[in-house]
């Protein structure tokens, strides 16, 4: 539970803030950061994507400016991209046990999607995992050869 004090009467807003603080109720007094227990960020929400921008009350206009710039920079298919990346995570977890390698594959997938402005196709997902497995196999073989040479 929280309270928003947004009257045009500063004394009333201060009284509301004091009452709330005395009862441990979060309060936001509009345009008076000192009397606030919390602030509202300027939000960018596109499906699963959510980012909050705040200037800690210094300039709501600046926060709104950056919010609109960020919203404009999001790919048109942000929700589809995030759904696809979410669906990709579980198979990658099962196919690639090494956490560092898995993180690299998931990063590559996200960057690919953001660059293309669309989700990965099933074939592209499979190719990313296949390519990573080939890299893992190569390094495992190199390591084994190096260890064998050291024993000799």
mmCIF file with all atom_site columns, C-alpha atoms in Angstrom:
data_model
loop_
_atom_site.group_PDB
_atom_site.id
_atom_site.type_symbol
_atom_site.label_atom_id
_atom_site.label_alt_id
_atom_site.label_comp_id
_atom_site.label_asym_id
_atom_site.label_entity_id
_atom_site.label_seq_id
_atom_site.pdbx_PDB_ins_code
_atom_site.Cartn_x
_atom_site.Cartn_y
_atom_site.Cartn_z
_atom_site.occupancy
_atom_site.B_iso_or_equiv
_atom_site.pdbx_formal_charge
_atom_site.auth_seq_id
_atom_site.auth_comp_id
_atom_site.auth_asym_id
_atom_site.auth_atom_id
_atom_site.pdbx_PDB_model_num
ATOM 1   C CA . UNK A 1 1   ? 0.000  0.000   0.000   1.00 0.00 ? 1   UNK A CA 1
ATOM 2   C CA . UNK A 1 2   ? 1.237  3.492   -0.766  1.00 0.00 ? 2   UNK A CA 1
ATOM 3   C CA . UNK A 1 3   ? -0.112 7.039   -0.938  1.00 0.00 ? 3   UNK A CA 1
ATOM 4   C CA . UNK A 1 4   ? 0.359  9.761   -3.501  1.00 0.00 ? 4   UNK A CA 1
ATOM 5   C CA . UNK A 1 5   ? -0.089 13.312  -2.255  1.00 0.00 ? 5   UNK A CA 1
ATOM 6   C CA . UNK A 1 6   ? -0.777 15.491  -5.289  1.00 0.00 ? 6   UNK A CA 1
ATOM 7   C CA . UNK A 1 7   ? -2.831 18.440  -4.137  1.00 0.00 ? 7   UNK A CA 1
ATOM 8   C CA . UNK A 1 8   ? -1.925 22.028  -4.974  1.00 0.00 ? 8   UNK A CA 1
ATOM 9   C CA . UNK A 1 9   ? -1.704 22.749  -1.221  1.00 0.00 ? 9   UNK A CA 1
ATOM 10  C CA . UNK A 1 10  ? 1.896  22.291  0.006   1.00 0.00 ? 10  UNK A CA 1
ATOM 11  C CA . UNK A 1 11  ? 0.861  22.269  3.696   1.00 0.00 ? 11  UNK A CA 1
ATOM 12  C CA . UNK A 1 12  ? -1.721 19.548  3.088   1.00 0.00 ? 12  UNK A CA 1
ATOM 13  C CA . UNK A 1 13  ? 0.812  17.483  1.114   1.00 0.00 ? 13  UNK A CA 1
ATOM 14  C CA . UNK A 1 14  ? 3.344  17.873  3.969   1.00 0.00 ? 14  UNK A CA 1
ATOM 15  C CA . UNK A 1 15  ? 0.681  16.809  6.500   1.00 0.00 ? 15  UNK A CA 1
ATOM 16  C CA . UNK A 1 16  ? -0.223 13.745  4.407   1.00 0.00 ? 16  UNK A CA 1
ATOM 17  C CA . UNK A 1 17  ? 3.483  12.865  4.143   1.00 0.00 ? 17  UNK A CA 1
ATOM 18  C CA . UNK A 1 18  ? 3.991  13.164  7.917   1.00 0.00 ? 18  UNK A CA 1
ATOM 19  C CA . UNK A 1 19  ? 0.927  11.014  8.654   1.00 0.00 ? 19  UNK A CA 1
ATOM 20  C CA . UNK A 1 20  ? 2.093  8.320   6.236   1.00 0.00 ? 20  UNK A CA 1
ATOM 21  C CA . UNK A 1 21  ? 5.646  8.319   7.524   1.00 0.00 ? 21  UNK A CA 1
ATOM 22  C CA . UNK A 1 22  ? 4.328  8.034   11.094  1.00 0.00 ? 22  UNK A CA 1
ATOM 23  C CA . UNK A 1 23  ? 2.422  4.896   10.111  1.00 0.00 ? 23  UNK A CA 1
ATOM 24  C CA . UNK A 1 24  ? 5.248  3.468   7.936   1.00 0.00 ? 24  UNK A CA 1
ATOM 25  C CA . UNK A 1 25  ? 3.213  3.903   4.760   1.00 0.00 ? 25  UNK A CA 1
ATOM 26  C CA . UNK A 1 26  ? 5.135  4.716   1.602   1.00 0.00 ? 26  UNK A CA 1
ATOM 27  C CA . UNK A 1 27  ? 4.264  8.150   0.290   1.00 0.00 ? 27  UNK A CA 1
ATOM 28  C CA . UNK A 1 28  ? 5.075  10.101  -2.840  1.00 0.00 ? 28  UNK A CA 1
ATOM 29  C CA . UNK A 1 29  ? 4.545  13.844  -2.618  1.00 0.00 ? 29  UNK A CA 1
ATOM 30  C CA . UNK A 1 30  ? 4.454  15.115  -6.173  1.00 0.00 ? 30  UNK A CA 1
ATOM 31  C CA . UNK A 1 31  ? 7.186  17.680  -6.901  1.00 0.00 ? 31  UNK A CA 1
ATOM 32  C CA . UNK A 1 32  ? 8.629  17.455  -3.354  1.00 0.00 ? 32  UNK A CA 1
ATOM 33  C CA . UNK A 1 33  ? 11.337 14.808  -3.232  1.00 0.00 ? 33  UNK A CA 1
ATOM 34  C CA . UNK A 1 34  ? 12.245 15.560  0.391   1.00 0.00 ? 34  UNK A CA 1
ATOM 35  C CA . UNK A 1 35  ? 8.833  14.357  1.557   1.00 0.00 ? 35  UNK A CA 1
ATOM 36  C CA . UNK A 1 36  ? 8.838  11.235  -0.624  1.00 0.00 ? 36  UNK A CA 1
ATOM 37  C CA . UNK A 1 37  ? 9.502  7.707   0.524   1.00 0.00 ? 37  UNK A CA 1
ATOM 38  C CA . UNK A 1 38  ? 9.763  6.619   -3.103  1.00 0.00 ? 38  UNK A CA 1
ATOM 39  C CA . UNK A 1 39  ? 9.793  8.092   -6.571  1.00 0.00 ? 39  UNK A CA 1
ATOM 40  C CA . UNK A 1 40  ? 8.229  6.975   -9.837  1.00 0.00 ? 40  UNK A CA 1
ATOM 41  C CA . UNK A 1 41  ? 10.686 6.391   -12.660 1.00 0.00 ? 41  UNK A CA 1
ATOM 42  C CA . UNK A 1 42  ? 9.755  7.198   -16.219 1.00 0.00 ? 42  UNK A CA 1
ATOM 43  C CA . UNK A 1 43  ? 9.036  3.732   -17.635 1.00 0.00 ? 43  UNK A CA 1
ATOM 44  C CA . UNK A 1 44  ? 9.623  2.161   -21.015 1.00 0.00 ? 44  UNK A CA 1
ATOM 45  C CA . UNK A 1 45  ? 7.560  -1.037  -21.219 1.00 0.00 ? 45  UNK A CA 1
ATOM 46  C CA . UNK A 1 46  ? 7.339  -3.188  -24.312 1.00 0.00 ? 46  UNK A CA 1
ATOM 47  C CA . UNK A 1 47  ? 6.006  -6.627  -23.376 1.00 0.00 ? 47  UNK A CA 1
ATOM 48  C CA . UNK A 1 48  ? 8.618  -8.343  -21.204 1.00 0.00 ? 48  UNK A CA 1
ATOM 49  C CA . UNK A 1 49  ? 11.066 -5.454  -21.627 1.00 0.00 ? 49  UNK A CA 1
ATOM 50  C CA . UNK A 1 50  ? 10.828 -2.841  -18.904 1.00 0.00 ? 50  UNK A CA 1
ATOM 51  C CA . UNK A 1 51  ? 13.309 -0.060  -18.064 1.00 0.00 ? 51  UNK A CA 1
ATOM 52  C CA . UNK A 1 52  ? 12.916 2.713   -15.518 1.00 0.00 ? 52  UNK A CA 1
ATOM 53  C CA . UNK A 1 53  ? 14.627 6.077   -15.907 1.00 0.00 ? 53  UNK A CA 1
ATOM 54  C CA . UNK A 1 54  ? 14.979 8.561   -13.084 1.00 0.00 ? 54  UNK A CA 1
ATOM 55  C CA . UNK A 1 55  ? 16.748 11.830  -12.424 1.00 0.00 ? 55  UNK A CA 1
ATOM 56  C CA . UNK A 1 56  ? 15.838 11.556  -8.706  1.00 0.00 ? 56  UNK A CA 1
ATOM 57  C CA . UNK A 1 57  ? 13.470 14.470  -9.166  1.00 0.00 ? 57  UNK A CA 1
ATOM 58  C CA . UNK A 1 58  ? 16.082 16.790  -10.692 1.00 0.00 ? 58  UNK A CA 1
ATOM 59  C CA . UNK A 1 59  ? 14.372 16.991  -14.069 1.00 0.00 ? 59  UNK A CA 1
ATOM 60  C CA . UNK A 1 60  ? 11.310 14.906  -14.934 1.00 0.00 ? 60  UNK A CA 1
ATOM 61  C CA . UNK A 1 61  ? 11.514 16.377  -18.457 1.00 0.00 ? 61  UNK A CA 1
ATOM 62  C CA . UNK A 1 62  ? 15.007 14.912  -18.914 1.00 0.00 ? 62  UNK A CA 1
ATOM 63  C CA . UNK A 1 63  ? 13.790 11.488  -17.763 1.00 0.00 ? 63  UNK A CA 1
ATOM 64  C CA . UNK A 1 64  ? 10.864 11.723  -20.196 1.00 0.00 ? 64  UNK A CA 1
ATOM 65  C CA . UNK A 1 65  ? 13.245 12.725  -22.988 1.00 0.00 ? 65  UNK A CA 1
ATOM 66  C CA . UNK A 1 66  ? 15.451 9.676   -22.458 1.00 0.00 ? 66  UNK A CA 1
ATOM 67  C CA . UNK A 1 67  ? 12.401 7.452   -22.040 1.00 0.00 ? 67  UNK A CA 1
ATOM 68  C CA . UNK A 1 68  ? 11.111 8.475   -25.460 1.00 0.00 ? 68  UNK A CA 1
ATOM 69  C CA . UNK A 1 69  ? 14.580 8.032   -27.033 1.00 0.00 ? 69  UNK A CA 1
ATOM 70  C CA . UNK A 1 70  ? 14.894 4.538   -25.570 1.00 0.00 ? 70  UNK A CA 1
ATOM 71  C CA . UNK A 1 71  ? 11.360 3.603   -26.643 1.00 0.00 ? 71  UNK A CA 1
ATOM 72  C CA . UNK A 1 72  ? 12.125 4.763   -30.197 1.00 0.00 ? 72  UNK A CA 1
ATOM 73  C CA . UNK A 1 73  ? 15.341 2.693   -30.263 1.00 0.00 ? 73  UNK A CA 1
ATOM 74  C CA . UNK A 1 74  ? 13.600 -0.599  -29.446 1.00 0.00 ? 74  UNK A CA 1
ATOM 75  C CA . UNK A 1 75  ? 13.157 -2.996  -32.347 1.00 0.00 ? 75  UNK A CA 1
ATOM 76  C CA . UNK A 1 76  ? 9.616  -3.217  -33.673 1.00 0.00 ? 76  UNK A CA 1
ATOM 77  C CA . UNK A 1 77  ? 9.523  -6.923  -32.786 1.00 0.00 ? 77  UNK A CA 1
ATOM 78  C CA . UNK A 1 78  ? 10.921 -6.598  -29.239 1.00 0.00 ? 78  UNK A CA 1
ATOM 79  C CA . UNK A 1 79  ? 8.266  -8.859  -27.727 1.00 0.00 ? 79  UNK A CA 1
ATOM 80  C CA . UNK A 1 80  ? 8.783  -11.547 -30.392 1.00 0.00 ? 80  UNK A CA 1
ATOM 81  C CA . UNK A 1 81  ? 12.561 -11.344 -29.910 1.00 0.00 ? 81  UNK A CA 1
ATOM 82  C CA . UNK A 1 82  ? 12.260 -11.783 -26.139 1.00 0.00 ? 82  UNK A CA 1
ATOM 83  C CA . UNK A 1 83  ? 9.792  -14.663 -26.515 1.00 0.00 ? 83  UNK A CA 1
ATOM 84  C CA . UNK A 1 84  ? 12.195 -16.371 -28.931 1.00 0.00 ? 84  UNK A CA 1
ATOM 85  C CA . UNK A 1 85  ? 15.207 -15.860 -26.669 1.00 0.00 ? 85  UNK A CA 1
ATOM 86  C CA . UNK A 1 86  ? 13.237 -17.206 -23.712 1.00 0.00 ? 86  UNK A CA 1
ATOM 87  C CA . UNK A 1 87  ? 12.276 -20.309 -25.708 1.00 0.00 ? 87  UNK A CA 1
ATOM 88  C CA . UNK A 1 88  ? 15.940 -20.710 -26.757 1.00 0.00 ? 88  UNK A CA 1
ATOM 89  C CA . UNK A 1 89  ? 17.288 -20.698 -23.174 1.00 0.00 ? 89  UNK A CA 1
ATOM 90  C CA . UNK A 1 90  ? 16.081 -24.132 -22.043 1.00 0.00 ? 90  UNK A CA 1
ATOM 91  C CA . UNK A 1 91  ? 17.402 -26.106 -25.032 1.00 0.00 ? 91  UNK A CA 1
ATOM 92  C CA . UNK A 1 92  ? 20.720 -24.268 -24.715 1.00 0.00 ? 92  UNK A CA 1
ATOM 93  C CA . UNK A 1 93  ? 20.897 -25.167 -21.005 1.00 0.00 ? 93  UNK A CA 1
ATOM 94  C CA . UNK A 1 94  ? 20.369 -28.817 -21.891 1.00 0.00 ? 94  UNK A CA 1
ATOM 95  C CA . UNK A 1 95  ? 22.802 -28.839 -24.833 1.00 0.00 ? 95  UNK A CA 1
ATOM 96  C CA . UNK A 1 96  ? 25.644 -26.775 -23.333 1.00 0.00 ? 96  UNK A CA 1
ATOM 97  C CA . UNK A 1 97  ? 26.543 -27.645 -19.727 1.00 0.00 ? 97  UNK A CA 1
ATOM 98  C CA . UNK A 1 98  ? 29.427 -25.158 -19.387 1.00 0.00 ? 98  UNK A CA 1
ATOM 99  C CA . UNK A 1 99  ? 27.963 -21.928 -17.975 1.00 0.00 ? 99  UNK A CA 1
ATOM 100 C CA . UNK A 1 100 ? 30.511 -19.642 -19.632 1.00 0.00 ? 100 UNK A CA 1
ATOM 101 C CA . UNK A 1 101 ? 30.001 -21.213 -23.025 1.00 0.00 ? 101 UNK A CA 1
ATOM 102 C CA . UNK A 1 102 ? 26.225 -21.147 -22.588 1.00 0.00 ? 102 UNK A CA 1
ATOM 103 C CA . UNK A 1 103 ? 26.342 -17.454 -21.654 1.00 0.00 ? 103 UNK A CA 1
ATOM 104 C CA . UNK A 1 104 ? 28.388 -16.742 -24.793 1.00 0.00 ? 104 UNK A CA 1
ATOM 105 C CA . UNK A 1 105 ? 25.825 -18.539 -26.985 1.00 0.00 ? 105 UNK A CA 1
ATOM 106 C CA . UNK A 1 106 ? 22.905 -16.710 -25.375 1.00 0.00 ? 106 UNK A CA 1
ATOM 107 C CA . UNK A 1 107 ? 24.731 -13.390 -25.768 1.00 0.00 ? 107 UNK A CA 1
ATOM 108 C CA . UNK A 1 108 ? 25.432 -14.130 -29.428 1.00 0.00 ? 108 UNK A CA 1
ATOM 109 C CA . UNK A 1 109 ? 21.773 -15.030 -29.967 1.00 0.00 ? 109 UNK A CA 1
ATOM 110 C CA . UNK A 1 110 ? 20.569 -11.801 -28.315 1.00 0.00 ? 110 UNK A CA 1
ATOM 111 C CA . UNK A 1 111 ? 22.989 -9.643  -30.305 1.00 0.00 ? 111 UNK A CA 1
ATOM 112 C CA . UNK A 1 112 ? 21.970 -11.374 -33.539 1.00 0.00 ? 112 UNK A CA 1
ATOM 113 C CA . UNK A 1 113 ? 18.272 -10.759 -32.819 1.00 0.00 ? 113 UNK A CA 1
ATOM 114 C CA . UNK A 1 114 ? 18.800 -7.120  -31.896 1.00 0.00 ? 114 UNK A CA 1
ATOM 115 C CA . UNK A 1 115 ? 20.975 -6.541  -34.957 1.00 0.00 ? 115 UNK A CA 1
ATOM 116 C CA . UNK A 1 116 ? 18.438 -8.164  -37.301 1.00 0.00 ? 116 UNK A CA 1
ATOM 117 C CA . UNK A 1 117 ? 15.414 -6.734  -35.465 1.00 0.00 ? 117 UNK A CA 1
ATOM 118 C CA . UNK A 1 118 ? 13.743 -10.125 -35.363 1.00 0.00 ? 118 UNK A CA 1
ATOM 119 C CA . UNK A 1 119 ? 13.792 -13.438 -33.498 1.00 0.00 ? 119 UNK A CA 1
ATOM 120 C CA . UNK A 1 120 ? 16.091 -16.279 -34.540 1.00 0.00 ? 120 UNK A CA 1
ATOM 121 C CA . UNK A 1 121 ? 14.662 -18.925 -36.829 1.00 0.00 ? 121 UNK A CA 1
ATOM 122 C CA . UNK A 1 122 ? 14.790 -22.512 -35.596 1.00 0.00 ? 122 UNK A CA 1
ATOM 123 C CA . UNK A 1 123 ? 17.581 -23.185 -38.107 1.00 0.00 ? 123 UNK A CA 1
ATOM 124 C CA . UNK A 1 124 ? 19.608 -20.215 -36.840 1.00 0.00 ? 124 UNK A CA 1
ATOM 125 C CA . UNK A 1 125 ? 19.176 -21.419 -33.254 1.00 0.00 ? 125 UNK A CA 1
ATOM 126 C CA . UNK A 1 126 ? 20.399 -24.882 -34.199 1.00 0.00 ? 126 UNK A CA 1
ATOM 127 C CA . UNK A 1 127 ? 23.351 -23.438 -36.114 1.00 0.00 ? 127 UNK A CA 1
ATOM 128 C CA . UNK A 1 128 ? 24.445 -21.329 -33.127 1.00 0.00 ? 128 UNK A CA 1
ATOM 129 C CA . UNK A 1 129 ? 24.406 -24.366 -30.828 1.00 0.00 ? 129 UNK A CA 1
ATOM 130 C CA . UNK A 1 130 ? 26.114 -26.565 -33.449 1.00 0.00 ? 130 UNK A CA 1
ATOM 131 C CA . UNK A 1 131 ? 28.847 -23.990 -34.063 1.00 0.00 ? 131 UNK A CA 1
ATOM 132 C CA . UNK A 1 132 ? 29.481 -23.614 -30.352 1.00 0.00 ? 132 UNK A CA 1
ATOM 133 C CA . UNK A 1 133 ? 29.699 -27.382 -29.897 1.00 0.00 ? 133 UNK A CA 1
ATOM 134 C CA . UNK A 1 134 ? 32.295 -27.495 -32.693 1.00 0.00 ? 134 UNK A CA 1
ATOM 135 C CA . UNK A 1 135 ? 34.337 -24.805 -30.938 1.00 0.00 ? 135 UNK A CA 1
ATOM 136 C CA . UNK A 1 136 ? 34.085 -26.695 -27.637 1.00 0.00 ? 136 UNK A CA 1
ATOM 137 C CA . UNK A 1 137 ? 35.168 -29.931 -29.337 1.00 0.00 ? 137 UNK A CA 1
ATOM 138 C CA . UNK A 1 138 ? 38.134 -28.176 -30.978 1.00 0.00 ? 138 UNK A CA 1
ATOM 139 C CA . UNK A 1 139 ? 39.382 -26.762 -27.668 1.00 0.00 ? 139 UNK A CA 1
ATOM 140 C CA . UNK A 1 140 ? 38.866 -30.074 -25.874 1.00 0.00 ? 140 UNK A CA 1
ATOM 141 C CA . UNK A 1 141 ? 40.942 -31.847 -28.549 1.00 0.00 ? 141 UNK A CA 1
ATOM 142 C CA . UNK A 1 142 ? 43.646 -29.150 -28.373 1.00 0.00 ? 142 UNK A CA 1
ATOM 143 C CA . UNK A 1 143 ? 43.781 -29.473 -24.594 1.00 0.00 ? 143 UNK A CA 1
ATOM 144 C CA . UNK A 1 144 ? 44.013 -33.251 -24.812 1.00 0.00 ? 144 UNK A CA 1
ATOM 145 C CA . UNK A 1 145 ? 46.819 -33.054 -27.401 1.00 0.00 ? 145 UNK A CA 1
ATOM 146 C CA . UNK A 1 146 ? 48.700 -30.560 -25.223 1.00 0.00 ? 146 UNK A CA 1
ATOM 147 C CA . UNK A 1 147 ? 48.345 -32.772 -22.147 1.00 0.00 ? 147 UNK A CA 1
ATOM 148 C CA . UNK A 1 148 ? 49.490 -35.831 -24.129 1.00 0.00 ? 148 UNK A CA 1
ATOM 149 C CA . UNK A 1 149 ? 52.578 -33.940 -25.353 1.00 0.00 ? 149 UNK A CA 1
ATOM 150 C CA . UNK A 1 150 ? 53.448 -32.902 -21.812 1.00 0.00 ? 150 UNK A CA 1
ATOM 151 C CA . UNK A 1 151 ? 53.342 -36.520 -20.626 1.00 0.00 ? 151 UNK A CA 1
ATOM 152 C CA . UNK A 1 152 ? 55.858 -37.574 -23.325 1.00 0.00 ? 152 UNK A CA 1
#
